Amino acid sequence: MSPRTGRPTDNPKNHKVTVRLDDEAANILERYCKQENIEKGEAARRGIKKLKSDIKK
């Protein structure tokens, strides 16, 4: 049996990021996650993708 567990995926999450938040940011994140019924990691990925349009070419 393979040492890997879990479902196979077409989009593996290979990069880990740790971040410290102030009370306001943590509250916003918590409220958004409850509203959308998602995990904090998914909320962070959504936020990061919204930054894409701000990148200068």
mmCIF file of C-alpha atoms in Angstrom:
data_model
loop_
_atom_site.group_PDB
_atom_site.id
_atom_site.type_symbol
_atom_site.label_atom_id
_atom_site.label_comp_id
_atom_site.label_asym_id
_atom_site.label_seq_id
_atom_site.Cartn_x
_atom_site.Cartn_y
_atom_site.Cartn_z
ATOM 1 C CA MET A 1 0.000 0.000 0.000
ATOM 2 C CA SER A 2 1.220 3.515 -0.802
ATOM 3 C CA PRO A 3 2.498 5.698 2.077
ATOM 4 C CA ARG A 4 0.298 8.550 0.764
ATOM 5 C CA THR A 5 -3.213 8.723 2.099
ATOM 6 C CA GLY A 6 -6.274 10.598 0.948
ATOM 7 C CA ARG A 7 -7.875 11.081 -2.408
ATOM 8 C CA PRO A 8 -5.802 11.630 -5.542
ATOM 9 C CA THR A 9 -6.083 15.164 -6.896
ATOM 10 C CA ASP A 10 -5.374 17.054 -10.097
ATOM 11 C CA ASN A 11 -4.424 20.130 -8.067
ATOM 12 C CA PRO A 12 -2.071 19.172 -5.215
ATOM 13 C CA LYS A 13 -1.321 21.792 -2.568
ATOM 14 C CA ASN A 14 2.474 21.613 -2.329
ATOM 15 C CA HIS A 15 3.204 24.971 -0.691
ATOM 16 C CA LYS A 16 2.533 25.762 2.958
ATOM 17 C CA VAL A 17 2.166 29.326 4.228
ATOM 18 C CA THR A 18 1.882 30.393 7.854
ATOM 19 C CA VAL A 19 0.568 33.846 8.661
ATOM 20 C CA ARG A 20 -0.111 35.822 11.824
ATOM 21 C CA LEU A 21 -3.283 37.932 11.841
ATOM 22 C CA ASP A 22 -4.451 40.808 13.994
ATOM 23 C CA ASP A 23 -7.866 40.569 15.662
ATOM 24 C CA GLU A 24 -9.685 42.419 12.868
ATOM 25 C CA ALA A 25 -8.283 40.262 10.065
ATOM 26 C CA ALA A 26 -8.927 37.055 12.035
ATOM 27 C CA ASN A 27 -12.526 38.125 12.653
ATOM 28 C CA ILE A 28 -13.088 38.913 8.978
ATOM 29 C CA LEU A 29 -11.621 35.557 7.960
ATOM 30 C CA GLU A 30 -13.732 33.664 10.489
ATOM 31 C CA ARG A 31 -16.940 35.418 9.444
ATOM 32 C CA TYR A 32 -16.232 34.857 5.736
ATOM 33 C CA CYS A 33 -15.551 31.158 6.313
ATOM 34 C CA LYS A 34 -18.801 30.731 8.223
ATOM 35 C CA GLN A 35 -20.761 32.633 5.580
ATOM 36 C CA GLU A 36 -19.336 30.620 2.679
ATOM 37 C CA ASN A 37 -19.060 27.366 4.661
ATOM 38 C CA ILE A 38 -15.406 26.883 3.665
ATOM 39 C CA GLU A 39 -12.107 26.278 5.441
ATOM 40 C CA LYS A 40 -9.579 29.025 6.134
ATOM 41 C CA GLY A 41 -7.176 27.651 3.527
ATOM 42 C CA GLU A 42 -9.805 27.908 0.801
ATOM 43 C CA ALA A 43 -10.625 31.471 1.873
ATOM 44 C CA ALA A 44 -6.924 32.371 1.676
ATOM 45 C CA ARG A 45 -6.638 30.836 -1.811
ATOM 46 C CA ARG A 46 -9.647 32.862 -2.962
ATOM 47 C CA GLY A 47 -8.140 36.056 -1.555
ATOM 48 C CA ILE A 48 -4.785 35.397 -3.193
ATOM 49 C CA LYS A 49 -6.440 34.791 -6.567
ATOM 50 C CA LYS A 50 -8.182 38.177 -6.268
ATOM 51 C CA LEU A 51 -4.716 39.785 -6.079
ATOM 52 C CA LYS A 52 -3.814 38.482 -9.542
ATOM 53 C CA SER A 53 -5.340 41.492 -11.305
ATOM 54 C CA ASP A 54 -3.111 43.822 -9.244
ATOM 55 C CA ILE A 55 0.131 42.266 -10.537
ATOM 56 C CA LYS A 56 1.959 44.607 -12.909
ATOM 57 C CA LYS A 57 3.265 43.009 -16.076
#
